[in-house]
Coordinates of C-alpha atoms in Angstrom, one line a residue:
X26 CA 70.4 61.8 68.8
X27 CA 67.3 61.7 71.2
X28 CA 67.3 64.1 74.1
X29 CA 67.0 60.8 76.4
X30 CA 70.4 59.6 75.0
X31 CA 71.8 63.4 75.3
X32 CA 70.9 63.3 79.0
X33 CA 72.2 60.0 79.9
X34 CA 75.2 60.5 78.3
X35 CA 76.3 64.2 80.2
X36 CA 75.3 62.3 83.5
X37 CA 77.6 59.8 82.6
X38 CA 80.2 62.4 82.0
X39 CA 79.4 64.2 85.2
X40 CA 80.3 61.0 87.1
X41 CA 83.3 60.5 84.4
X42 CA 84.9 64.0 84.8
X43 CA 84.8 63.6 89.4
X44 CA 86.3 60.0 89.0
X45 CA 88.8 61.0 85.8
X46 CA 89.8 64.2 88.2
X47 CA 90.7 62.3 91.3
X48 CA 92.6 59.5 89.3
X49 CA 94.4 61.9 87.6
X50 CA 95.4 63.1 91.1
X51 CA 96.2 59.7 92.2
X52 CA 97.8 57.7 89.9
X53 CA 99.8 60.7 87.1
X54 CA 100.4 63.8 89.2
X55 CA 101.1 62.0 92.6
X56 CA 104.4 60.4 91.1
X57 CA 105.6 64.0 91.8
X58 CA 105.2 64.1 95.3
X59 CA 108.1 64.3 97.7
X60 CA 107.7 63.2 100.9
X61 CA 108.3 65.3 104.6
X62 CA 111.9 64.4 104.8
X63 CA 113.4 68.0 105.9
X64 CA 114.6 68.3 109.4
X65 CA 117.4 69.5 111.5
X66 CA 118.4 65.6 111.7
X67 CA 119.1 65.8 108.4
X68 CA 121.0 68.9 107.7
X69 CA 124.3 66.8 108.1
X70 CA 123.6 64.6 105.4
X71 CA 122.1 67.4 103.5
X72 CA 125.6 69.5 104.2
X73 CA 127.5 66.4 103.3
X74 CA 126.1 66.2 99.5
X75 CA 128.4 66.9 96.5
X76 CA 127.3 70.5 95.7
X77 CA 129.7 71.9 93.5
X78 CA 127.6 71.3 90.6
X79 CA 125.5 74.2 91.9
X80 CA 126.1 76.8 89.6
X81 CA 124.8 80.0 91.1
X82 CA 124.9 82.9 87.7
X83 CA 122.5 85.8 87.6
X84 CA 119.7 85.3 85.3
X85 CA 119.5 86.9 81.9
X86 CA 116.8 88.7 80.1
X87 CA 118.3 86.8 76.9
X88 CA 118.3 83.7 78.8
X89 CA 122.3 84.0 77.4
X90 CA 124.1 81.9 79.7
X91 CA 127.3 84.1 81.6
X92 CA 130.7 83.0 83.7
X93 CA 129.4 80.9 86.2
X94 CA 130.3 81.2 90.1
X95 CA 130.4 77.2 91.3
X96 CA 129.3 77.8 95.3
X97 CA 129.7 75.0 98.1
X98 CA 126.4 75.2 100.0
X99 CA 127.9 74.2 102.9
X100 CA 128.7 77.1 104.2
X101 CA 129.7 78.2 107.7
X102 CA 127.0 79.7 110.1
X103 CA 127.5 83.2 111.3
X104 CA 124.1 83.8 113.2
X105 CA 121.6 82.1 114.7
X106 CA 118.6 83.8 115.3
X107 CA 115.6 82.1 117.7
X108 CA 112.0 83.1 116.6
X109 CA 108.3 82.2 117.6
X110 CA 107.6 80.6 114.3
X111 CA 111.1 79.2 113.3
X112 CA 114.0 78.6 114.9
X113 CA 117.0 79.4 111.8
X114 CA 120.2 80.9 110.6
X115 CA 122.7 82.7 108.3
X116 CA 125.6 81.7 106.7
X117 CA 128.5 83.1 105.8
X118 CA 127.1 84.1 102.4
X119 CA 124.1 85.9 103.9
X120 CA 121.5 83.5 102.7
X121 CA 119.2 81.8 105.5
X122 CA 120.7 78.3 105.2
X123 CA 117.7 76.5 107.7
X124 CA 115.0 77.5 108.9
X125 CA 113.3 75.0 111.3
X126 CA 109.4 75.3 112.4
X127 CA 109.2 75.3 115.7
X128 CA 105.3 74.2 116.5
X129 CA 104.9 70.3 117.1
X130 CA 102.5 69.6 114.4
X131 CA 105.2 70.5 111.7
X132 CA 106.7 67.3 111.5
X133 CA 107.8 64.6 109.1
X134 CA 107.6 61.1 109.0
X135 CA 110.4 61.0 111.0
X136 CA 108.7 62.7 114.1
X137 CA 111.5 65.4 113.2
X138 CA 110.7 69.1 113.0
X139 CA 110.5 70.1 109.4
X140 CA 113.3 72.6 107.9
X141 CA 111.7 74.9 104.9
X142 CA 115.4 75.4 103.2
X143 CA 116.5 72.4 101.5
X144 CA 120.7 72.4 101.2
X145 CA 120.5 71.0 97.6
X146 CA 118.3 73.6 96.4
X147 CA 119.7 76.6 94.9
X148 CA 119.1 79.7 95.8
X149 CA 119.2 80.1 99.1
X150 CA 117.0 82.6 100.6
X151 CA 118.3 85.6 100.4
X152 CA 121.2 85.0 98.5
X153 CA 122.4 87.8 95.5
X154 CA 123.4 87.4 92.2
X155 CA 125.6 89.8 89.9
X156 CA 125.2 90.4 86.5
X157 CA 128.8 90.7 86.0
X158 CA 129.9 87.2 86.0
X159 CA 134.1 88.0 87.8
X160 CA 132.0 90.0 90.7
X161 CA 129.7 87.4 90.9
X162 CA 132.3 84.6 91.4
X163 CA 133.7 86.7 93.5
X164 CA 130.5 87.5 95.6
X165 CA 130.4 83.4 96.1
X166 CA 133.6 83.2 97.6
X167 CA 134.0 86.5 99.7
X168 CA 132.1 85.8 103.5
X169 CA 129.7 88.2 105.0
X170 CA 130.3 89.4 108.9
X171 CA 127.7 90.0 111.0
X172 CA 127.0 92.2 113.2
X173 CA 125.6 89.8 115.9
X174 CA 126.3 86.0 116.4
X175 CA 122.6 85.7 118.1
X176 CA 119.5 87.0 117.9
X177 CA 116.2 86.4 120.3
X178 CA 112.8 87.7 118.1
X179 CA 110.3 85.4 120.1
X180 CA 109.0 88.7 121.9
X181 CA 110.1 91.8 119.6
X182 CA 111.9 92.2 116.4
X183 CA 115.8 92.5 115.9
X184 CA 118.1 93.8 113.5
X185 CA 120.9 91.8 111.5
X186 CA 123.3 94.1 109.5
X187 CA 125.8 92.0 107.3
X188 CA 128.2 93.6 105.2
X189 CA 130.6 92.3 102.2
X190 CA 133.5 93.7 101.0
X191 CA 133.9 92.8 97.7
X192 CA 136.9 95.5 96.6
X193 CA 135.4 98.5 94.7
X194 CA 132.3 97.0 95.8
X195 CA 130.8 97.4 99.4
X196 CA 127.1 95.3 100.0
X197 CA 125.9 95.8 103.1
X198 CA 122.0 93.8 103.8
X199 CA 120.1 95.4 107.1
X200 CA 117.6 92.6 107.9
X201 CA 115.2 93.3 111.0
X202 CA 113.5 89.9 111.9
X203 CA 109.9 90.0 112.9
X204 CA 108.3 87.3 115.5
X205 CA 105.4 86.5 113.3
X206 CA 107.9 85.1 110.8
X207 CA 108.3 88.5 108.4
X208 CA 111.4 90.3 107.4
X209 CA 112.2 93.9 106.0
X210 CA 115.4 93.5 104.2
X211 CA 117.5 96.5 102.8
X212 CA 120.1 95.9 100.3
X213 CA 122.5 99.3 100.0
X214 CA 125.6 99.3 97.2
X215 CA 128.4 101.7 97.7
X216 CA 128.4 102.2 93.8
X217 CA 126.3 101.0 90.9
X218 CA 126.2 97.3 90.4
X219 CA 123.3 95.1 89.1
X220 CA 122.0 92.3 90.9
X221 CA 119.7 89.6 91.6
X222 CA 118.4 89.1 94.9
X223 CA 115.9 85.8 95.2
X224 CA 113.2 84.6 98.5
X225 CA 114.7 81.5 97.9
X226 CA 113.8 78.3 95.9
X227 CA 110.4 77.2 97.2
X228 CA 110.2 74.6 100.3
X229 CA 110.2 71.3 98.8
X230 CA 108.0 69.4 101.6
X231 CA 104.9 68.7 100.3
X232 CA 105.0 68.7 96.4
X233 CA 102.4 66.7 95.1
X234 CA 100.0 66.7 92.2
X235 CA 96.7 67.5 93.8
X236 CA 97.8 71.0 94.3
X237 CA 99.8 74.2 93.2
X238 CA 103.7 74.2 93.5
X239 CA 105.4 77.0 91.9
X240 CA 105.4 80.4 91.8
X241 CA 103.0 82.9 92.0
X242 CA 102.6 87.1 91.1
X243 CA 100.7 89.8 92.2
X244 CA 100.9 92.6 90.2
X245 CA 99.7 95.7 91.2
X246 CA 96.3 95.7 89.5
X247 CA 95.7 92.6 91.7
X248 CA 95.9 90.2 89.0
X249 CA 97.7 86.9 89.8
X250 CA 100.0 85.1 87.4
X251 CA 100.8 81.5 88.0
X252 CA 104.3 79.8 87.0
X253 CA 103.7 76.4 88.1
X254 CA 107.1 74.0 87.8
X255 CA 108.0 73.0 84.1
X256 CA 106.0 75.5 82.9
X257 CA 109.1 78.2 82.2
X258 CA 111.0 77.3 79.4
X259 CA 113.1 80.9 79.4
X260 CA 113.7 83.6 81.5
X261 CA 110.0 86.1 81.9
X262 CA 110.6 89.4 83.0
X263 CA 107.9 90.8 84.5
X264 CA 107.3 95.1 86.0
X265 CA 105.4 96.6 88.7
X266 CA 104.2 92.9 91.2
X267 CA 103.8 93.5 95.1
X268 CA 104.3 89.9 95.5
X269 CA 106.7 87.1 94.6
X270 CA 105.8 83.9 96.2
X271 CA 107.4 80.4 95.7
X272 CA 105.1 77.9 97.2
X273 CA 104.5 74.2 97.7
X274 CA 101.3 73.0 98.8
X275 CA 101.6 73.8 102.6
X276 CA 104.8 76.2 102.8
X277 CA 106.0 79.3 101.2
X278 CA 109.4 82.0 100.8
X279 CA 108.6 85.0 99.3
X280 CA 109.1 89.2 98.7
X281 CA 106.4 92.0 99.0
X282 CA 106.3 95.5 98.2
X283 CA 103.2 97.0 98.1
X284 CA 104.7 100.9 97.4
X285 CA 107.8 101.0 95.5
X286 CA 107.0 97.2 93.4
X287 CA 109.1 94.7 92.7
X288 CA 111.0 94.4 89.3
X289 CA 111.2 90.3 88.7
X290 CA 112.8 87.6 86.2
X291 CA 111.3 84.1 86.3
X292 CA 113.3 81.5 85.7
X293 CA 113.7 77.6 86.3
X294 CA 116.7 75.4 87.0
X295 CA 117.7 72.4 85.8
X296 CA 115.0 70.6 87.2
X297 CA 112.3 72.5 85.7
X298 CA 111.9 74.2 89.4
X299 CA 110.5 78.1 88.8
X300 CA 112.5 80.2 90.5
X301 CA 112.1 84.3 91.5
X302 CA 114.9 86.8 91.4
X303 CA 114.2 90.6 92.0
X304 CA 116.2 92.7 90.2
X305 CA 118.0 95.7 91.5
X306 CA 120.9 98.2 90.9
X307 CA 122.6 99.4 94.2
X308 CA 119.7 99.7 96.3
X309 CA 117.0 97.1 97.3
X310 CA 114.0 97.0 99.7
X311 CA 111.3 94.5 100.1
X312 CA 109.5 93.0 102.8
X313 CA 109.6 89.5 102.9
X314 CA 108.2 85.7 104.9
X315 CA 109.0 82.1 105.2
X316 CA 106.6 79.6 106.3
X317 CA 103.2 77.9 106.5
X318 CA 100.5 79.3 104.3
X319 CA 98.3 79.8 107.3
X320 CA 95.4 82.3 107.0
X321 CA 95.6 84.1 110.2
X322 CA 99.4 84.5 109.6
X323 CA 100.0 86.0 106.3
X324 CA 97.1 88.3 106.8
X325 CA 98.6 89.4 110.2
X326 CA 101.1 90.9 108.3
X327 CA 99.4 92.1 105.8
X328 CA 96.0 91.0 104.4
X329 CA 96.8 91.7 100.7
X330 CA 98.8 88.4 101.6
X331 CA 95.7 86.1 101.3
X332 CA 96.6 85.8 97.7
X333 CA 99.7 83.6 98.3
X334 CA 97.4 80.8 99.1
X335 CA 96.1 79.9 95.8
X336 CA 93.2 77.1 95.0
X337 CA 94.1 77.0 91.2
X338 CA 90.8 77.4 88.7
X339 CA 88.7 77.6 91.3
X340 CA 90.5 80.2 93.4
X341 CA 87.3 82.5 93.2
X342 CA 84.9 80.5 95.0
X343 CA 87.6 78.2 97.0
X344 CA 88.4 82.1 98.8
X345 CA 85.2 82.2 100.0
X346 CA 84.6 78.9 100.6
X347 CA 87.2 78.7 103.2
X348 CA 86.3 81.9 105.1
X349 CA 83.5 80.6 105.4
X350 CA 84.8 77.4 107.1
X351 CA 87.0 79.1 108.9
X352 CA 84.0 81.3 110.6
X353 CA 82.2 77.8 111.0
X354 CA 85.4 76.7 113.0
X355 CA 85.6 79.9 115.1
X356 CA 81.9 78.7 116.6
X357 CA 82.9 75.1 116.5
X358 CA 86.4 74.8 117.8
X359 CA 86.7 71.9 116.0
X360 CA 87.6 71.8 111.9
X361 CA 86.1 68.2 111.5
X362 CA 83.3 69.7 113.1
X363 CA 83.4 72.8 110.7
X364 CA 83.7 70.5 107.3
X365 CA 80.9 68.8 108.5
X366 CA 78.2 71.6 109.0
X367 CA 79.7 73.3 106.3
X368 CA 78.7 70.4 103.7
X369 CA 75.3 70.1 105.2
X370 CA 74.6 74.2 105.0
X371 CA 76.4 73.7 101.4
X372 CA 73.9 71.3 100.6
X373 CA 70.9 73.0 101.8
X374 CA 71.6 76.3 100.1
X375 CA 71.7 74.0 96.5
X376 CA 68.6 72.2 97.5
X377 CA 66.8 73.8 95.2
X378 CA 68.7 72.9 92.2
X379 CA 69.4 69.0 93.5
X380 CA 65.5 69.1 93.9
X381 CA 64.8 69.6 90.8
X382 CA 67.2 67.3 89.2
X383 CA 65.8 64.6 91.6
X384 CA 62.5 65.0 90.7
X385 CA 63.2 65.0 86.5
X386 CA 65.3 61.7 87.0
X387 CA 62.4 60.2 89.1
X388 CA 59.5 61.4 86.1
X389 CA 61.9 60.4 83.4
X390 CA 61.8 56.6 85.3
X391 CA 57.7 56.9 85.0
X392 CA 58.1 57.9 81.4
X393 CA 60.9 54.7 80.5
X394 CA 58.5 52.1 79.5
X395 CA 56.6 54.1 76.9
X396 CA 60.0 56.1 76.1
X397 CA 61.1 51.8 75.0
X398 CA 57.6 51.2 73.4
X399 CA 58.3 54.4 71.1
X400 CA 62.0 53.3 70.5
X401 CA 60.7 49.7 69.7
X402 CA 58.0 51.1 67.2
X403 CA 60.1 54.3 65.3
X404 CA 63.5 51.8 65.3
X405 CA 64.3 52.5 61.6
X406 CA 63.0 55.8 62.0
X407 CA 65.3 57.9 64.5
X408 CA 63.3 61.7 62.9
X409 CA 59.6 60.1 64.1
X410 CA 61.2 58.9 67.1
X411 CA 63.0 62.3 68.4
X412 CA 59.2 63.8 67.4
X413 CA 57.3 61.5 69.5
X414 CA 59.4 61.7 72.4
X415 CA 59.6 65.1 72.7
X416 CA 55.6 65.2 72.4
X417 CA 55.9 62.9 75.0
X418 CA 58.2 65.0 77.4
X419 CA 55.8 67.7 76.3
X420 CA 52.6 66.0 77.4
X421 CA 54.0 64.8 80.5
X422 CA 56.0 68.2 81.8
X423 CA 59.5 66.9 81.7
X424 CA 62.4 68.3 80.9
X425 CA 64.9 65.9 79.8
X426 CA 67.8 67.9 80.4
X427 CA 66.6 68.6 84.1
X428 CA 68.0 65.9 85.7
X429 CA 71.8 66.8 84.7
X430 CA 71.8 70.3 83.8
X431 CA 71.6 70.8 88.0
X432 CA 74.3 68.7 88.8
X433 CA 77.0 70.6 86.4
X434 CA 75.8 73.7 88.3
X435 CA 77.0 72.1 91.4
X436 CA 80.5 70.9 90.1
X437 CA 82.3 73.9 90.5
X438 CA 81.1 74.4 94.1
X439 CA 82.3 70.5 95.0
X440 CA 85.7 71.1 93.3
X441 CA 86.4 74.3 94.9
X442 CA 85.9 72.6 98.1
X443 CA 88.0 69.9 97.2
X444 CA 90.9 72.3 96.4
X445 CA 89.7 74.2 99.7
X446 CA 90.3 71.0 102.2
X447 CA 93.5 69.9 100.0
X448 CA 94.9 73.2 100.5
X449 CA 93.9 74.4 104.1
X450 CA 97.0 73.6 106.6
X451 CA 95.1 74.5 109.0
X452 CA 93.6 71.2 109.2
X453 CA 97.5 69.5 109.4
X454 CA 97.2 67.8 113.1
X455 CA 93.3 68.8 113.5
X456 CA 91.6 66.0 115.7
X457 CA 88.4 64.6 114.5
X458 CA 87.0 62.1 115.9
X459 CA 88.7 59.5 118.4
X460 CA 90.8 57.6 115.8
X461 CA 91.3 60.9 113.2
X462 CA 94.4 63.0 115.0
X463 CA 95.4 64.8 111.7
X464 CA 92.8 65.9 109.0
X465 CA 95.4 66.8 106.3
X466 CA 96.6 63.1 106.0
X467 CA 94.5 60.0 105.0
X468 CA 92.7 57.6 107.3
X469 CA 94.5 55.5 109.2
X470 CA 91.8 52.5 109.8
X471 CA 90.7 53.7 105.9
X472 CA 87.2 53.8 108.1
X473 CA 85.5 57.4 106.3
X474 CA 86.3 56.0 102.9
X475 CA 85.2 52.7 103.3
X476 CA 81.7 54.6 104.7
X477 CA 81.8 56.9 101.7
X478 CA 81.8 53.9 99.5
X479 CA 79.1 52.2 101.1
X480 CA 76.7 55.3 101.1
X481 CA 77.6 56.0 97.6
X482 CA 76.5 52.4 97.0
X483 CA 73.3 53.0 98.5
X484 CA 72.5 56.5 96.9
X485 CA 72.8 54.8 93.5
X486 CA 70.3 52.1 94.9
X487 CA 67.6 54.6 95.7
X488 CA 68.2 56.9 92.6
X489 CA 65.8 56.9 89.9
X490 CA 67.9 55.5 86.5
X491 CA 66.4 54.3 83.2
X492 CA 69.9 53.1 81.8
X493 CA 69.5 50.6 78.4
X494 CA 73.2 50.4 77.8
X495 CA 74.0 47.2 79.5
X496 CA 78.1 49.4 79.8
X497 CA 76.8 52.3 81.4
X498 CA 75.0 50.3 84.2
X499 CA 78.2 48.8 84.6
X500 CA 80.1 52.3 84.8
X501 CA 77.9 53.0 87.5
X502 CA 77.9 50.2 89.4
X503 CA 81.5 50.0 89.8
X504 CA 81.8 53.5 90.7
X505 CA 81.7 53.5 94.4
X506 CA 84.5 51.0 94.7
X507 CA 86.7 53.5 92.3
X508 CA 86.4 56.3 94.5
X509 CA 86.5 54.1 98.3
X510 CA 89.9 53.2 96.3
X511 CA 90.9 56.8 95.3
X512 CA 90.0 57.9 98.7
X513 CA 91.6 55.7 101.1
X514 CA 95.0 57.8 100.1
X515 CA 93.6 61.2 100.1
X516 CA 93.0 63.5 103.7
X517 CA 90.8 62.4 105.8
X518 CA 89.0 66.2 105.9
X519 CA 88.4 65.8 102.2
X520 CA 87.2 62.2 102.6
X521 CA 85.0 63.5 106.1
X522 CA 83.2 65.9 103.4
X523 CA 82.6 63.6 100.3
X524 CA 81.4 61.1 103.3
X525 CA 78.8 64.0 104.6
X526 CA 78.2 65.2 101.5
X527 CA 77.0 61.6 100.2
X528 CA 74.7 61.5 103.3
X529 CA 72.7 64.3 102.6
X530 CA 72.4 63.5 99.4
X531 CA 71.1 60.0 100.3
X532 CA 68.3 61.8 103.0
X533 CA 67.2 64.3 100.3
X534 CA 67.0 61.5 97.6
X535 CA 65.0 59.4 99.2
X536 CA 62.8 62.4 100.9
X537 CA 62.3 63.3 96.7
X538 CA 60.9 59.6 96.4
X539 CA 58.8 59.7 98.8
X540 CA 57.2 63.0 98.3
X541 CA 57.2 61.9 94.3
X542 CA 55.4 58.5 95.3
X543 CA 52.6 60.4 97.3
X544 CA 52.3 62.6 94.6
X545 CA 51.8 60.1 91.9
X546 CA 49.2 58.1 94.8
X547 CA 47.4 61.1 94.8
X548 CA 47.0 61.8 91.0
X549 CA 46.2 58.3 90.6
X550 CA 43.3 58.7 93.4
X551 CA 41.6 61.4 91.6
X552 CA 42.0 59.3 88.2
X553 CA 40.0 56.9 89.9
X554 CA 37.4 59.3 91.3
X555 CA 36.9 61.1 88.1
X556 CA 36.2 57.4 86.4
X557 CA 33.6 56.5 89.5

């Protein structure tokens, strides 16, 4: 195959793989998504449901199923505990049975504040399982009692000790509730009993196919070990982790124990949801958190914490990438702002690479018509043909690879971005500009995409090609319209970067052909002096 055919072809792809990637977003993995409909509004229906099919049995290392304990979700309140972050409570089965965020930007469609414990979901935060299946039935029908009906942790923490008598059996659980949204939990037996003791199944509020949703290790070598939703088929046990997080794309519920470890089984329920117990026998201690995955909280806790949020491949230069946003938006005030210099700075540290490609697409333009005078003279001959043109690649300095070979550098960079601005709730109810009030969802007036189509038409108008498949013109053509289709459903701080991003490349391409025409004017000059 000749190299011109080779390099056509992996541009193609290039193009290929950033439309295939947000399609696949849009139109498979989107039919997961579930939309913002927790809220305290809601928690009657939600209490209302049918939920004695809940069958709440400790998990087995063989996977071997054991006497079920049928629990009513519904369950009475016994505190209710105001907090900074959340406002929530406890039932009588010591599980948190709502937890409501309090700021103004957590809200769903609604215009209802959004509860992170979904009534239908089993388990609850905090709730135990016993390995012996007649103390575990019993466990689901024996209340807790507390030892306060109201707690106030909006200034200082407060402790919550709940006890259950269970016959030979004493549990007590000595919670102290923190205001930035963290717990300590103690779990004390009077006697030897094994037990499973779960965060809770993760918040169900924003589940969507362009992200994560699952749950996530840390062990303690600081590797991370992902068990996204469907992907457990039996129960894992896994030793020594310091954090077990489930997660959705925004939210989170998980334990931490950075000294004594946590010993874990993964498992999944019946809809293929992975779930997080830590197992224990008679005593139990974690620290543990409920919430947003905001930077600045989790690492206010604890900065080990950073590794709940989690980019997926790109997780090693999405890290990064967002710090340095976020420093961008400590200057700026303003995270539209912060995308936007962040793209430009972006694209002036790869300059050097997009230069280069630039300028071997615009010499491999000068070089088309004899390129189609050798293809028209060697046609029965493709060996003479790959030898003439790469003599003529040769003899002209070009490198035929050079125009693509820089552009899957850059991939990796654009996607970890991408994951970066689908990721970040920071930007959730970030103002932009006078019609974008909320980064993280799409554009109202579909104005950044329709822009981002339109300069993406314009860029392929000034960019050097030397297509001679009559398809992959075509391809090409038709490619801004694509993504101004993808895009008018994805955030609006993603689309505010594709949008900048297509800019600058649109300034630097056509600053390449003018520098390259001047260039050529001036070699053409001295032809013309040497022949005088």
């Amino acid at each position: 195959m000749e190299q011109l055919s080779v390099q056509k072809r992996i541009f193609i792809a290039v193009l290929l793989t950033f439309a295939f990637f947000i399609a696949y977003d849009y139109f498979y993995l989107s039919k997961f998504q579930v939309p913002e409909n927790n809220a305290t509004g809601a928690l009657i229906d939600k209490q209302s449901r049918n939920t004695e099919a809940l069958v709440n049995e400790a998990p087995n290392a063989k996977n071997d199923k054991v006497a079920p304990a049928k629990a009513v979700n519904k369950r009475n309140v016994i505190t209710q505990i105001k907090g900074k972050i959340a406002n929530f409570s406890i039932d009588d089965l010591g599980r948190i049975n709502s937890y409501v965020l309090n700021e103004s930007k957590y809200k769903n469609d609604d215009k209802m504040q959004i509860d992170l414990v979904d009534l239908s979901k089993s388990p609850l935060p905090l709730e135990m399982r016993f390995s012996n299946p007649d103390l575990n039935e019993l466990a689901f029908k024996t209340p807790y009692v507390a030892s306060a009906s109201n707690l106030d942790i909006t200034k200082n923490e407060q402790n919550l000790v709940l006890t259950q008598n269970l016959g030979d059996v004493l549990v007590t659980k000595n919670i102290t509730f923190y205001p930035n949204g963290s717990y300590k939990i103690s779990v004390q037996l009077n006697k030897n009993a094994e037990f499973f003791i779960s965060p809770g199944s993760r918040p169900s509020i924003v589940v969507d196919g362009y992200t994560v949703h699952g749950v996530l290790i840390r062990k303690d070598d600081e590797s991370l070990k992902m068990f996204e939703d469907g992907d457990v088929d039996s129960n894992e046990n896994i030793q020594n982790a310091n954090i077990a997080a489930a997660s959705d794309r925004y939210y989170t519920t998980f334990f931490y124990d950075f000294t004594n470890k946590l010993n874990l089984v993964i498992s999944s329920d019946s809809d293929k949801v992975s779930q997080i117990f830590a197992k224990a026998d008679k005593t139990f201690e974690a620290g543990g958190f409920i919430g947003p995955k905001h930077y600045d909280l989790l690492t206010g806790i604890d900065k080990r914490l950073s590794d709940v949020i989690e980019y997926g491949w790109f997780t090693f230069i999405s890290k990064p990438m967002f710090g340095f946003l976020k420093w961008l938006h400590n200057y700026t005030g303003n995270w539209g702002w912060a995308i936007v210099i962040m793209t430009l700075i972006v694209r002036a540290i790869l300059y050097p690479l997009s230069y280069k490609g630039m300028l071997s697409m615009n010499k491999m333009k000068d070089l088309a018509p004899k390129m189609k005078e050798l293809q028209a003279r060697y046609k029965g001959d493709p060996k003479k043909l790959q030898t003439s043109m790469m003599e003529l690649y040769k003899k002209n300095n070009v490198n035929p690879m050079g125009g693509c070979l820089p552009i899957l550098l850059q991939v990796p960079i654009f996607f970890a971005i991408y994951r970066v601005l689908l990721n970040a709730i920071e930007l959730k109810g970030a103002e932009w500009a006078f019609w974008i009030h909320d980064l993280s969802v799409k554009d109202p007036y579909f104005i950044l995409p329709i822009t981002m189509g339109i300069l993406m038409f314009l860029q392929q108008k000034i960019t050097p090609t030397n297509f001679t498949d009559p398809m992959q013109e075509k391809i090409m053509k038709f490619l801004p319209l694509i993504f101004t289709f993808f895009f008018m459903a994805f955030p609006a701080g993603l689309t505010l970067y594709w949008t900048v991003n297509n800019l600058a490349s649109i300034i630097q391409q056509y600053t390449i052909n003018k520098m390259f025409a001047k260039h050529k004017a001036a070699i053409k000059e001295e032809k013309n002096e040497s022949r005088s």
